[in-house]
Tab-separated table of N, CA and C in Angstrom:
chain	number	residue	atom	x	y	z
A	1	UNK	N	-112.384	-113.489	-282.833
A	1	UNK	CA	-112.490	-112.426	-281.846
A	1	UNK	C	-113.967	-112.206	-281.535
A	2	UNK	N	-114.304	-112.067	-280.404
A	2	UNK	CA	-115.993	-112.194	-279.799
A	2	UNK	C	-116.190	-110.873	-279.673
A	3	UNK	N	-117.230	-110.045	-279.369
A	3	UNK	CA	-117.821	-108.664	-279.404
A	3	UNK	C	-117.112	-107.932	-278.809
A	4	UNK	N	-116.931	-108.922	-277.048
A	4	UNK	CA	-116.134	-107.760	-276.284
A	4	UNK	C	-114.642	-107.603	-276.261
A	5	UNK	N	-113.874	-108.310	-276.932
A	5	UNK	CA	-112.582	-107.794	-277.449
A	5	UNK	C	-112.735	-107.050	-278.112
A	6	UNK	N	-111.182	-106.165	-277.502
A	6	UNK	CA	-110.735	-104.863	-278.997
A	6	UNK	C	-110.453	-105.631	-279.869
A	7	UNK	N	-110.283	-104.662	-281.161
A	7	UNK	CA	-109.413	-105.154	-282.014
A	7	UNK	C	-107.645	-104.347	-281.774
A	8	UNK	N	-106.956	-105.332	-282.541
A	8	UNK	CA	-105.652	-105.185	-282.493
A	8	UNK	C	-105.298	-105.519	-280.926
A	9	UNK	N	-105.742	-106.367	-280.551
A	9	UNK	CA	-105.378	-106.790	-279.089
A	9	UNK	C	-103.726	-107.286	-279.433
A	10	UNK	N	-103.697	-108.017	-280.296
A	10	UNK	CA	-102.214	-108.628	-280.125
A	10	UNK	C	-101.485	-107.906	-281.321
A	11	UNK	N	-101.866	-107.075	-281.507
A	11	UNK	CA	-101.134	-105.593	-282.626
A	11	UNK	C	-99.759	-105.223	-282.119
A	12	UNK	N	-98.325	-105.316	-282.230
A	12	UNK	CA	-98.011	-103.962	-281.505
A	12	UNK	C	-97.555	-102.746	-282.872
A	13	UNK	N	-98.577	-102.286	-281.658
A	13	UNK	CA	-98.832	-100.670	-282.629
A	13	UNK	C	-97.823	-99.817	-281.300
A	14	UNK	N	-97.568	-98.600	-282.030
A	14	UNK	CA	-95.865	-98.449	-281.406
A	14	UNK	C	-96.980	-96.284	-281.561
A	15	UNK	N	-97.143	-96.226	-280.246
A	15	UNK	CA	-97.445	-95.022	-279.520
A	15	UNK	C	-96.499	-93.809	-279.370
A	16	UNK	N	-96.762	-92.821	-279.693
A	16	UNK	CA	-95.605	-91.523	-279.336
A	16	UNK	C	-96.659	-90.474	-279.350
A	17	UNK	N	-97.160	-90.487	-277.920
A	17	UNK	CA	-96.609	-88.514	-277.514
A	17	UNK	C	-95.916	-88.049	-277.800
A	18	UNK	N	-96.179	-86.262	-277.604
A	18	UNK	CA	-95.593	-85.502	-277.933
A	18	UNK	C	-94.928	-84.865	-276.705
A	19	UNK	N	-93.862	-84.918	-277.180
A	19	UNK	CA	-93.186	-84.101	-275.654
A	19	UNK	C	-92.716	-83.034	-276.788
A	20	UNK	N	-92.279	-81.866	-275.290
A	20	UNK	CA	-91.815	-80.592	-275.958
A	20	UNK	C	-90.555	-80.487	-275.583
A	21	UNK	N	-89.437	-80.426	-276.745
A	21	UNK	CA	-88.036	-80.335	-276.700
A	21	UNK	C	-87.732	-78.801	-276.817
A	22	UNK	N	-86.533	-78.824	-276.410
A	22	UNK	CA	-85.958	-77.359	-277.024
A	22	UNK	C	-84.903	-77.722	-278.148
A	23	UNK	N	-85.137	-77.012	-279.273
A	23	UNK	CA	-84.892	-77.407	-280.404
A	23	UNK	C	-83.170	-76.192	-280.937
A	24	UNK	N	-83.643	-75.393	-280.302
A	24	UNK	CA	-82.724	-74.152	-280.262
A	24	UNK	C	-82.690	-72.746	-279.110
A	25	UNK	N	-82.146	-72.146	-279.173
A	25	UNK	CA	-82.283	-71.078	-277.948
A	25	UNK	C	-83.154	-70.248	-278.149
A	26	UNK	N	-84.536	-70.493	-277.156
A	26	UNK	CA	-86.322	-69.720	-277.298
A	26	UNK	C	-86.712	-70.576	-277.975
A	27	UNK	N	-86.571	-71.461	-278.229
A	27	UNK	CA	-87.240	-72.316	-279.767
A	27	UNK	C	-87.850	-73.908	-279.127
A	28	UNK	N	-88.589	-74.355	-278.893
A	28	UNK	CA	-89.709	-75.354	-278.373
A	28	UNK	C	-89.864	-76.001	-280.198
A	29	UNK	N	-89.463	-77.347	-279.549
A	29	UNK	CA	-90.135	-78.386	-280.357
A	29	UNK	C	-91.106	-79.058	-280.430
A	30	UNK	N	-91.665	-80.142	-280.512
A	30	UNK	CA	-92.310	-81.108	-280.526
A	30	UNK	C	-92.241	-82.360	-281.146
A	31	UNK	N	-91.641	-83.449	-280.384
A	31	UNK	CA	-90.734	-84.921	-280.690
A	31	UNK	C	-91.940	-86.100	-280.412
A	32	UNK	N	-92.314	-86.795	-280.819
A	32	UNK	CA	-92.770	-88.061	-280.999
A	32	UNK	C	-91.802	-88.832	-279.867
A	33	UNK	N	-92.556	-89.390	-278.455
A	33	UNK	CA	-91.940	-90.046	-277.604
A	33	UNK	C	-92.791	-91.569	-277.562
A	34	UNK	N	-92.142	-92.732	-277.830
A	34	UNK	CA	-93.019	-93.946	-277.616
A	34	UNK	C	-93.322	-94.192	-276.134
A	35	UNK	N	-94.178	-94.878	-276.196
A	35	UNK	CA	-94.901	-95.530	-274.794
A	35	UNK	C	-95.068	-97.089	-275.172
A	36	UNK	N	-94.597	-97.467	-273.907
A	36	UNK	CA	-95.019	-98.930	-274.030
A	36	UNK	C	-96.130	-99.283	-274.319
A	37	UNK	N	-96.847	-100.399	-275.424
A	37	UNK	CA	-97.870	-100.789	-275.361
A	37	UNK	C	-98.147	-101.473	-274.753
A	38	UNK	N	-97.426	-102.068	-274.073
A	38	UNK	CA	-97.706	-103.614	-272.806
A	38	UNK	C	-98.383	-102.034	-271.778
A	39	UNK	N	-97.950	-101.201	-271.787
A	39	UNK	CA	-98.795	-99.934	-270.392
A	39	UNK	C	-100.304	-99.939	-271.251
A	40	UNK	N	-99.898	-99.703	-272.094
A	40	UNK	CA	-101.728	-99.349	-272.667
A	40	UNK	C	-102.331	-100.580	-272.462
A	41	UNK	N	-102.219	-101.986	-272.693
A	41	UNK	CA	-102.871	-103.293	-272.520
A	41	UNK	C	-102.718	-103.463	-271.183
A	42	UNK	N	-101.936	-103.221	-269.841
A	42	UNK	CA	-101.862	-103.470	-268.654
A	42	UNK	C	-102.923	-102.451	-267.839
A	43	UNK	N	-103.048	-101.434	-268.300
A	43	UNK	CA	-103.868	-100.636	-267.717
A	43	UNK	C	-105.344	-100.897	-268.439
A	44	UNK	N	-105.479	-101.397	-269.724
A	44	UNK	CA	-106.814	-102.054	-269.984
A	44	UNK	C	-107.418	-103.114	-268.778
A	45	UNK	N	-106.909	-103.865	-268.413
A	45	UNK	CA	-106.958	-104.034	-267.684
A	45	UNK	C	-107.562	-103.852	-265.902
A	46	UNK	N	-106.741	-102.865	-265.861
A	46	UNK	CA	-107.248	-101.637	-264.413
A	46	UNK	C	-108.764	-101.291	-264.868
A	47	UNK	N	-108.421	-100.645	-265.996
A	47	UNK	CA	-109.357	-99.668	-266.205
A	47	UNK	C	-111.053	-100.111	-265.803
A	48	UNK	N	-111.578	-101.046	-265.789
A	48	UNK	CA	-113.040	-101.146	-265.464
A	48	UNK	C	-113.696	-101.298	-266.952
A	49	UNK	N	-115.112	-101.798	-266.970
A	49	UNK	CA	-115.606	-101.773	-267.868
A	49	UNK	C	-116.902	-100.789	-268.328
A	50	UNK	N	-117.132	-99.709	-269.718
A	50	UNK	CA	-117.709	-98.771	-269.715
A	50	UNK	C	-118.954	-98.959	-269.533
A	51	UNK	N	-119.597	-100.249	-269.629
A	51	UNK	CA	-120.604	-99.995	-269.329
A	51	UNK	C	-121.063	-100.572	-268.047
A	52	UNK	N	-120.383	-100.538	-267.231
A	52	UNK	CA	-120.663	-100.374	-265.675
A	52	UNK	C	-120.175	-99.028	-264.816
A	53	UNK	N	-118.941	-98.127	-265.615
A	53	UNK	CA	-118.687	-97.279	-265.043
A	53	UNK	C	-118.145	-96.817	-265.783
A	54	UNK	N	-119.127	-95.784	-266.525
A	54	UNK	CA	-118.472	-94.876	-267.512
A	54	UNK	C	-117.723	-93.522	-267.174
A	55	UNK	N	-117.979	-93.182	-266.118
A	55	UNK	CA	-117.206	-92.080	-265.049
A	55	UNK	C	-115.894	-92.164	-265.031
A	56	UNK	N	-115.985	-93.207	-264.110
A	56	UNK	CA	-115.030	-94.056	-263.191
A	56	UNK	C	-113.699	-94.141	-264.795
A	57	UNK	N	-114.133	-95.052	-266.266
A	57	UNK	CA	-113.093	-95.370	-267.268
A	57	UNK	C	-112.604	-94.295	-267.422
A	58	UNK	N	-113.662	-93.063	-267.582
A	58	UNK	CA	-113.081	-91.974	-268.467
A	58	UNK	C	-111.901	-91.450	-267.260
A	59	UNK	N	-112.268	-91.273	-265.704
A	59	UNK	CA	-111.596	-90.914	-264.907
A	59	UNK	C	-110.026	-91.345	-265.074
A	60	UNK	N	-110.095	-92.852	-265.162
A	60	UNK	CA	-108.658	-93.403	-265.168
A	60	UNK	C	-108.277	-93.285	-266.683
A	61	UNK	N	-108.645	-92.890	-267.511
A	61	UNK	CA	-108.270	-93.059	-268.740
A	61	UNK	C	-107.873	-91.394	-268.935
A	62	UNK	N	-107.834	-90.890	-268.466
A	62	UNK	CA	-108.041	-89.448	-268.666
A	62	UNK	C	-106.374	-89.418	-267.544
A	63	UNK	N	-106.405	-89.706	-266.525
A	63	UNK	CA	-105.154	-89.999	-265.480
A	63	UNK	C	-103.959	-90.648	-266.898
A	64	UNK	N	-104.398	-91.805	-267.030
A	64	UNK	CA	-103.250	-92.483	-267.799
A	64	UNK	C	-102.949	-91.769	-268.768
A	65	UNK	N	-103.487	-91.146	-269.689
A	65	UNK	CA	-103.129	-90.133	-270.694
A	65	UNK	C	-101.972	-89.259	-270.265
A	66	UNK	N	-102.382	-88.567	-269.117
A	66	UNK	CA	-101.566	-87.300	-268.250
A	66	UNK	C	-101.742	-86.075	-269.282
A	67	UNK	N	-100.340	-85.382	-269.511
A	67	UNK	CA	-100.716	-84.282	-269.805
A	67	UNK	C	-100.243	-83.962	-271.311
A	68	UNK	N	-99.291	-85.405	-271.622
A	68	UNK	CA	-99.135	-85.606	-272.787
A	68	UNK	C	-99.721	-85.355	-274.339
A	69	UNK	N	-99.652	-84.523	-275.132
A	69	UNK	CA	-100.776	-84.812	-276.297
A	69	UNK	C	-99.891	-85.767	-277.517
A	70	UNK	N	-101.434	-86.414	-278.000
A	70	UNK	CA	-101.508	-87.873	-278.670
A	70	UNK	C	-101.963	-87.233	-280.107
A	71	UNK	N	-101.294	-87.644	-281.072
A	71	UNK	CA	-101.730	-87.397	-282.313
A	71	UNK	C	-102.842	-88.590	-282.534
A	72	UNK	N	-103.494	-87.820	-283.243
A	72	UNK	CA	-104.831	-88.226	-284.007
A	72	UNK	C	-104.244	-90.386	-284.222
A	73	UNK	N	-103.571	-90.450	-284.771
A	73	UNK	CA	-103.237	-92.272	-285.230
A	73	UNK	C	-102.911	-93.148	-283.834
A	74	UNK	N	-102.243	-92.168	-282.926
A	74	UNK	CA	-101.787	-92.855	-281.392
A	74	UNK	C	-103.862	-92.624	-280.720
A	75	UNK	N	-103.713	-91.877	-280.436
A	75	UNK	CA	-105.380	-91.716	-280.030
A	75	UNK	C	-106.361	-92.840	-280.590
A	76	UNK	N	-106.688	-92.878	-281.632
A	76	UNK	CA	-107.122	-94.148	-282.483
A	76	UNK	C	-106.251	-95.819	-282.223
A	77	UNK	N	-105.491	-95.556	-281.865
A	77	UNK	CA	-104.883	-97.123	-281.724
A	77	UNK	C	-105.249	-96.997	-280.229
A	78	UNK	N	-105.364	-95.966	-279.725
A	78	UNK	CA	-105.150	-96.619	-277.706
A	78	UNK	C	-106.428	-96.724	-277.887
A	79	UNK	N	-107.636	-96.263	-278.289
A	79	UNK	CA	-109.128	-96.381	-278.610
A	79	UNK	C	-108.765	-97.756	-278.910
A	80	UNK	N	-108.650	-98.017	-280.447
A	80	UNK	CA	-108.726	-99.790	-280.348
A	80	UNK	C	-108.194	-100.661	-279.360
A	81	UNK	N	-107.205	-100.192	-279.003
A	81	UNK	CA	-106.929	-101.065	-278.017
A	81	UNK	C	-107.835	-101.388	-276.578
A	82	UNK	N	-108.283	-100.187	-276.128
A	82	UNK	CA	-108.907	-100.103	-275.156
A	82	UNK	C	-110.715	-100.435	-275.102
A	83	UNK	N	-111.328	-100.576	-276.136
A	83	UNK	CA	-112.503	-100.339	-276.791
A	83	UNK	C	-112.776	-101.370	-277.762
A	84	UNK	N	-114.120	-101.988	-277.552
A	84	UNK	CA	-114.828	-102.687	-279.773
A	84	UNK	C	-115.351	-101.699	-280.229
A	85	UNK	N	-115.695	-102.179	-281.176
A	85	UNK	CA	-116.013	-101.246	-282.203
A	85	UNK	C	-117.549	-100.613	-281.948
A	86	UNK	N	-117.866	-100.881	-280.815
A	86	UNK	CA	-119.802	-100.902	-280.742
A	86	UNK	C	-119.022	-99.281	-279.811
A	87	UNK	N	-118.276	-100.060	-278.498
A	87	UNK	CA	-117.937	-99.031	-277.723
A	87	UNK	C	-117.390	-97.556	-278.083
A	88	UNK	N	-116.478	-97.539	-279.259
A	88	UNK	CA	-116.199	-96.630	-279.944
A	88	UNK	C	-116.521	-95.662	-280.740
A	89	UNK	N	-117.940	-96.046	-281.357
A	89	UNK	CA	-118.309	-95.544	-282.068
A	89	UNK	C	-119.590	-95.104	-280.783
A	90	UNK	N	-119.797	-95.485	-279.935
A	90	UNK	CA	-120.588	-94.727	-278.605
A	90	UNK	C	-120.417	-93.592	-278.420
A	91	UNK	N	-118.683	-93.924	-277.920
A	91	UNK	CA	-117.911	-92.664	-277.059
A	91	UNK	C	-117.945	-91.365	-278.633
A	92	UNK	N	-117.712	-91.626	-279.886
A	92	UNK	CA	-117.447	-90.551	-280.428
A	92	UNK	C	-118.620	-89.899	-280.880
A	93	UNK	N	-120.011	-90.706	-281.030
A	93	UNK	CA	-120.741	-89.872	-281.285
A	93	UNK	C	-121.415	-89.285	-279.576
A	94	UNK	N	-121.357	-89.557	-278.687
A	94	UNK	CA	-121.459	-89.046	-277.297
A	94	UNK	C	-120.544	-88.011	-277.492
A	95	UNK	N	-119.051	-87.874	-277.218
A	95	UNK	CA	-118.011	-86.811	-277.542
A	95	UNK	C	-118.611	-85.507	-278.685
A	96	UNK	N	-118.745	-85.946	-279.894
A	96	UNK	CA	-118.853	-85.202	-280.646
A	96	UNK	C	-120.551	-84.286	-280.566
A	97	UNK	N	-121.390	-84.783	-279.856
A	97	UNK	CA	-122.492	-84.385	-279.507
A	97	UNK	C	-122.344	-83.478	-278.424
A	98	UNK	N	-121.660	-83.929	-277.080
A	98	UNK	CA	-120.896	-82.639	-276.162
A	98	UNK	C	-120.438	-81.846	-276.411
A	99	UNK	N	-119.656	-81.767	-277.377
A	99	UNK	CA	-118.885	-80.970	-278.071
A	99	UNK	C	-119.649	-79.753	-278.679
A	100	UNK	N	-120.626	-80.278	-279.357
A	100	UNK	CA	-121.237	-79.608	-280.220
A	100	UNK	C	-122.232	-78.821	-279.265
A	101	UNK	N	-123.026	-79.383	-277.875
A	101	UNK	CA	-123.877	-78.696	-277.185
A	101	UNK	C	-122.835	-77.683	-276.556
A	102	UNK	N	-121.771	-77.864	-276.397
A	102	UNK	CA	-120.675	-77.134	-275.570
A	102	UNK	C	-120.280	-75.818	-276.252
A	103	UNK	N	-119.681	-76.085	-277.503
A	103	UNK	CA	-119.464	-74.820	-278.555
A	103	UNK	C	-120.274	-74.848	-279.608
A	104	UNK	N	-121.689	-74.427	-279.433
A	104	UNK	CA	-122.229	-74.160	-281.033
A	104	UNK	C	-122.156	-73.224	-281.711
A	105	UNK	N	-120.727	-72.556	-281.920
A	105	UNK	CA	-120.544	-71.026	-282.650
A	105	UNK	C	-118.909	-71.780	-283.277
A	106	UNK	N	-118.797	-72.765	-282.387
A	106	UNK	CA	-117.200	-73.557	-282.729
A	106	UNK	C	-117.477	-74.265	-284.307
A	107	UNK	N	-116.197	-75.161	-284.389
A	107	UNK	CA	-115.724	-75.967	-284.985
A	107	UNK	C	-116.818	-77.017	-285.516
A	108	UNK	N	-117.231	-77.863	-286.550
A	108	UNK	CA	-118.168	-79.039	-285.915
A	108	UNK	C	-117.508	-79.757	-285.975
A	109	UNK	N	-117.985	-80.554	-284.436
A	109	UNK	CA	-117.774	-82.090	-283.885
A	109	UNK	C	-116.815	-83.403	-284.628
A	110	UNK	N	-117.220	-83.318	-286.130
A	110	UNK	CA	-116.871	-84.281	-287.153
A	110	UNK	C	-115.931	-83.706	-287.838
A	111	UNK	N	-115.082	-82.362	-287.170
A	111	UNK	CA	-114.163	-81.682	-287.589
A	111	UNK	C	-113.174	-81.929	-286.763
A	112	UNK	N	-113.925	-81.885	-285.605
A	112	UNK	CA	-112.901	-82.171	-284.508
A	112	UNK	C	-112.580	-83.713	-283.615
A	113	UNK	N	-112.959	-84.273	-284.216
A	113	UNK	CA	-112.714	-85.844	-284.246
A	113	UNK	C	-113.431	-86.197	-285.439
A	114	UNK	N	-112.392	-86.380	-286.481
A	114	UNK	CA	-112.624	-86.903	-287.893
A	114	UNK	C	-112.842	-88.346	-288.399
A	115	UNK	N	-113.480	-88.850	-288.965
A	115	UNK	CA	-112.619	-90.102	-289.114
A	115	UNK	C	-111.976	-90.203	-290.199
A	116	UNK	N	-111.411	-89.841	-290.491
A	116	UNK	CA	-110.238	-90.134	-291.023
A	116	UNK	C	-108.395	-89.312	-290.625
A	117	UNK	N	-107.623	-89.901	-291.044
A	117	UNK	CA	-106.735	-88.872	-290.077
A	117	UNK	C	-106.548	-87.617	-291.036
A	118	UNK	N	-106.497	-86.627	-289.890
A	118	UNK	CA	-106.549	-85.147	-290.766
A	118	UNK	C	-104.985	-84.779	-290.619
A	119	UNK	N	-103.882	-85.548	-290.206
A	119	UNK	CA	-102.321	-85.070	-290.596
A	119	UNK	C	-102.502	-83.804	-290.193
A	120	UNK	N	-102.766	-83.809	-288.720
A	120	UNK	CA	-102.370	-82.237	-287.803
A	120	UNK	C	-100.919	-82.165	-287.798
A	121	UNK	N	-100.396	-81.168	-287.740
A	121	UNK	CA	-99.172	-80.976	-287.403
A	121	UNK	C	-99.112	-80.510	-286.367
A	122	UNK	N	-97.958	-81.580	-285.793
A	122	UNK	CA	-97.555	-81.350	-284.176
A	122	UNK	C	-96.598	-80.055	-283.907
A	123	UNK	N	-96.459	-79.649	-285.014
A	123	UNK	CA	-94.857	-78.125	-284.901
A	123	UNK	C	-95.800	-76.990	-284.792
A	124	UNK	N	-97.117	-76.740	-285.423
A	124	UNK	CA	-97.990	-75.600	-285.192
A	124	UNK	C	-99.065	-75.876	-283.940
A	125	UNK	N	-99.101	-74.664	-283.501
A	125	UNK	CA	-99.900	-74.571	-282.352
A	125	UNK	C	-101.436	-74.904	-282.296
A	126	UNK	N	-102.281	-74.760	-283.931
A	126	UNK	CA	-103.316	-75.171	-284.208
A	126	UNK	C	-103.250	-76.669	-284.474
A	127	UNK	N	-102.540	-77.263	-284.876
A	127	UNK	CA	-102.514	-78.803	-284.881
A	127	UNK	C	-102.327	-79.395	-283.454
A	128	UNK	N	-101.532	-79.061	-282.384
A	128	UNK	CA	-101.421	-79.660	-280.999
A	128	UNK	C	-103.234	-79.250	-280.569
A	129	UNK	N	-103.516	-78.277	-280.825
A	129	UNK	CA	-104.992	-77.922	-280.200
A	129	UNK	C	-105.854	-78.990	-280.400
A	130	UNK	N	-105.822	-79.100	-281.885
A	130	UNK	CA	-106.958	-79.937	-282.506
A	130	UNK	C	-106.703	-81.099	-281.747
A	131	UNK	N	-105.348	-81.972	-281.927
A	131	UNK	CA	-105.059	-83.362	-280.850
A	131	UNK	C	-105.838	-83.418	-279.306
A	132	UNK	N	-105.115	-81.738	-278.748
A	132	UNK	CA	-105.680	-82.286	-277.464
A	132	UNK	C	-106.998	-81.308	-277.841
A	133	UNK	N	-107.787	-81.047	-278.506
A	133	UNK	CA	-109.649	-81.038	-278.587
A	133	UNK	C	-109.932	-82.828	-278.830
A	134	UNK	N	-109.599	-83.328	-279.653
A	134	UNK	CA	-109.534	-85.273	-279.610
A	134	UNK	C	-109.646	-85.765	-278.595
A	135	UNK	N	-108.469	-85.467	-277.930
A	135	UNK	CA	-108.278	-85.856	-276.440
A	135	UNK	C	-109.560	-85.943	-275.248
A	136	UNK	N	-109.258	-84.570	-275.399
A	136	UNK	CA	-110.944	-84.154	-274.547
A	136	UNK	C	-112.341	-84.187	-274.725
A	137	UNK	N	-112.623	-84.347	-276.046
A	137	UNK	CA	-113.764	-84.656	-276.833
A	137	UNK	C	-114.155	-86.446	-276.182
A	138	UNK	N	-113.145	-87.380	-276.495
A	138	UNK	CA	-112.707	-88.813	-276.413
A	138	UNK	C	-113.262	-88.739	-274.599
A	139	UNK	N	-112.779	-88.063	-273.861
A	139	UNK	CA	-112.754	-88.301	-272.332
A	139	UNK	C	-114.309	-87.977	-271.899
A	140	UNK	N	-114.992	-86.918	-272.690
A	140	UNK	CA	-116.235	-86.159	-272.618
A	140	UNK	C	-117.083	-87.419	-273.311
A	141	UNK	N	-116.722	-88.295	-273.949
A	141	UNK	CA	-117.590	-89.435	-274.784
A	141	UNK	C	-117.631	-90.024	-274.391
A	142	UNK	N	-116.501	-90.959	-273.639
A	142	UNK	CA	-116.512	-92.223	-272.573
A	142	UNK	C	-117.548	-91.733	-271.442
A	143	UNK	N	-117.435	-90.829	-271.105
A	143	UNK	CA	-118.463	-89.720	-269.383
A	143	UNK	C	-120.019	-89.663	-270.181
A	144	UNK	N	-119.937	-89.496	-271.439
A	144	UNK	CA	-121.763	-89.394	-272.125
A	144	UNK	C	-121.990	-90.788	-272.831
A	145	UNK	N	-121.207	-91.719	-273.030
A	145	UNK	CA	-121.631	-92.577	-274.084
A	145	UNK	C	-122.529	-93.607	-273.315
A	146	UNK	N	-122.565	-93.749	-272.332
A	146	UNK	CA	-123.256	-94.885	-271.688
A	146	UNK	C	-124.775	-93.929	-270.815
A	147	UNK	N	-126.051	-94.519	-271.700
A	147	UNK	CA	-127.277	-93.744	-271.199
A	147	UNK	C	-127.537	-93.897	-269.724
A	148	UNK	N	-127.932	-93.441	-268.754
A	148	UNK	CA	-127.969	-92.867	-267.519
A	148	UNK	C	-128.376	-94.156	-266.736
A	149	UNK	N	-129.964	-94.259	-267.646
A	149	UNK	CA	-130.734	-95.487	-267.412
A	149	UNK	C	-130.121	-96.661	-267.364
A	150	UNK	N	-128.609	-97.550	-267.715
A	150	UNK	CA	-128.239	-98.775	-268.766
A	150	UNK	C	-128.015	-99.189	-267.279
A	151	UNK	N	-127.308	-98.475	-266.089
A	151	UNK	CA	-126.929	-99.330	-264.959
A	151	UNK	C	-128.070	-99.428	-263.660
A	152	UNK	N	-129.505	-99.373	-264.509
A	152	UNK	CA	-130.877	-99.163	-263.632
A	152	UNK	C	-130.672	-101.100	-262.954
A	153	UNK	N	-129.854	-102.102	-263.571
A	153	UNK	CA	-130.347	-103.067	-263.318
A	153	UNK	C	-129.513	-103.316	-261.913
A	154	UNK	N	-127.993	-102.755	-261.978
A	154	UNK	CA	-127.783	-102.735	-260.690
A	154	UNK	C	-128.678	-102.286	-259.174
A	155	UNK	N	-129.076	-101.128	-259.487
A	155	UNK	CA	-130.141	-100.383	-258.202
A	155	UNK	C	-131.347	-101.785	-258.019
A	156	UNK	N	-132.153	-102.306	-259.326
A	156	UNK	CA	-132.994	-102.916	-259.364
A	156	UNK	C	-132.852	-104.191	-258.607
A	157	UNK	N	-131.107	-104.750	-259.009
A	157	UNK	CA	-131.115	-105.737	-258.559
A	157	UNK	C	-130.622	-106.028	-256.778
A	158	UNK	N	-130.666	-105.187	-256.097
A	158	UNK	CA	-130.568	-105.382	-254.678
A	158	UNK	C	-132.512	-104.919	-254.104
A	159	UNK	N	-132.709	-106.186	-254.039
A	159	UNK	CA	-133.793	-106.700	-253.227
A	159	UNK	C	-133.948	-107.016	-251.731
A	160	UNK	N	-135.220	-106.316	-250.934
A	160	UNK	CA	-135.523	-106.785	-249.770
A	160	UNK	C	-135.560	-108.344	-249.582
A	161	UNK	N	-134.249	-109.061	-248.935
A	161	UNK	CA	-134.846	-110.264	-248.677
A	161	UNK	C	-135.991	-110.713	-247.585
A	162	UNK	N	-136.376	-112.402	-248.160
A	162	UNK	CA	-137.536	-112.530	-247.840
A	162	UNK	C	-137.640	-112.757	-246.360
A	163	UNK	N	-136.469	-112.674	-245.777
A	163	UNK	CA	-136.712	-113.174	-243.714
A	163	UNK	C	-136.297	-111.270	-243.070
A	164	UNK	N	-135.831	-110.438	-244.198
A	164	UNK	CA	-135.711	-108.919	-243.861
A	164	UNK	C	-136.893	-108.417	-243.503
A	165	UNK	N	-136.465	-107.271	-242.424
A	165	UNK	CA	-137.820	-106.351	-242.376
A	165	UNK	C	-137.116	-104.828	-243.192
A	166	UNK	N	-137.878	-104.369	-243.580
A	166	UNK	CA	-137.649	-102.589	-244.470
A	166	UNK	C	-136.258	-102.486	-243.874
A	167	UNK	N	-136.287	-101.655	-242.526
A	167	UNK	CA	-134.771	-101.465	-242.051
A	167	UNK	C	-133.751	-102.323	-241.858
A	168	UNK	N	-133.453	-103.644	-241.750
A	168	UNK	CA	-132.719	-104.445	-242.014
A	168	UNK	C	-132.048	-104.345	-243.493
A	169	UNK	N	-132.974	-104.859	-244.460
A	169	UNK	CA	-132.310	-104.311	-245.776
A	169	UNK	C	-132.055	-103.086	-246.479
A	170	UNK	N	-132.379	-101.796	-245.825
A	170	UNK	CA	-132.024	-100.713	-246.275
A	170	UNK	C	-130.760	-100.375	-245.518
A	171	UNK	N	-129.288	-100.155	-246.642
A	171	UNK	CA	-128.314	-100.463	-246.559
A	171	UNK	C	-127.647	-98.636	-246.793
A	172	UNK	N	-128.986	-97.686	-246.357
A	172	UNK	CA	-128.159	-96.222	-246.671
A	172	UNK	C	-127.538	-95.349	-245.695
């Protein structure tokens, strides 16, 4: 496997959101629903690459999610899947640094995307939070992980050609 593959590309690792059932009368559940992984590898795909458009990934990656929340082990596998290990560890310390400029009276950062799994529970209302704080932390990391400067070579690389005059090649 070369740098820019994920790992677990040919994994199948078996995904479940949480959908909300009704479990009894007034009574809301929360059920583990699978998702295809051929959708998570087909939309790898779509998705663009982060370090040409770190906006743009988090944009569609943030769409494909929807409104679903992902426990902490599904979150981590669509990361591998979608991500190497250079990229990943970008987005979470980017994420967890937003995070932290965002709420500094909150939680810390390495609380709220752990590495290791912290076995939230999806039946209490503080465990769905923490997932989707993951969630959003993860979307806020892909949008900061790539430095401002990294796509200077694109701008750089459209040059006045040499039979152009100024306004000919200025393309704004």
């Amino acid at each position: 496997m070369n740098e820019t593959e994920s790992e677990g590309e040919g994994e199948r690792a078996n995904l479940f959101p949480l959908r909300e059932i009704p479990t009894a009368p007034g009574i809301i559940g929360y059920v583990n629903v699978p998702i295809n992984t051929s959708d998570v590898r087909a939309f790898k795909k779509e998705m663009g690459k982060l370090m040409d458009d770190p906006l743009g990934v988090s944009e569609r990656l943030d769409e494909f999610l929807g409104t679903s929340i992902y426990s902490y082990e599904d979150l981590t596998a669509i990361l591998r899947s979608l991500f190497n290990t250079e990229e990943r560890e970008m987005i979470r310390q980017a994420g967890i640094r937003e995070w932290e400029r965002r709420n500094p009276q909150s939680t810390p950062g390495d609380q709220k995307w752990p590495s290791q799994d912290p076995r939230w529970n999806a039946q209490t209302e503080e465990g769905r939070r923490s997932m989707i704080d993951m969630r959003n932390i993860i979307i806020q990391g892909i949008r900061e992980a790539v430095p401002r400067g990294q796509n200077l070579s694109k701008v750089f690389g459209e040059c006045q050609g040499k039979d152009e005059t100024p306004q000919n090649g200025w393309k704004g």
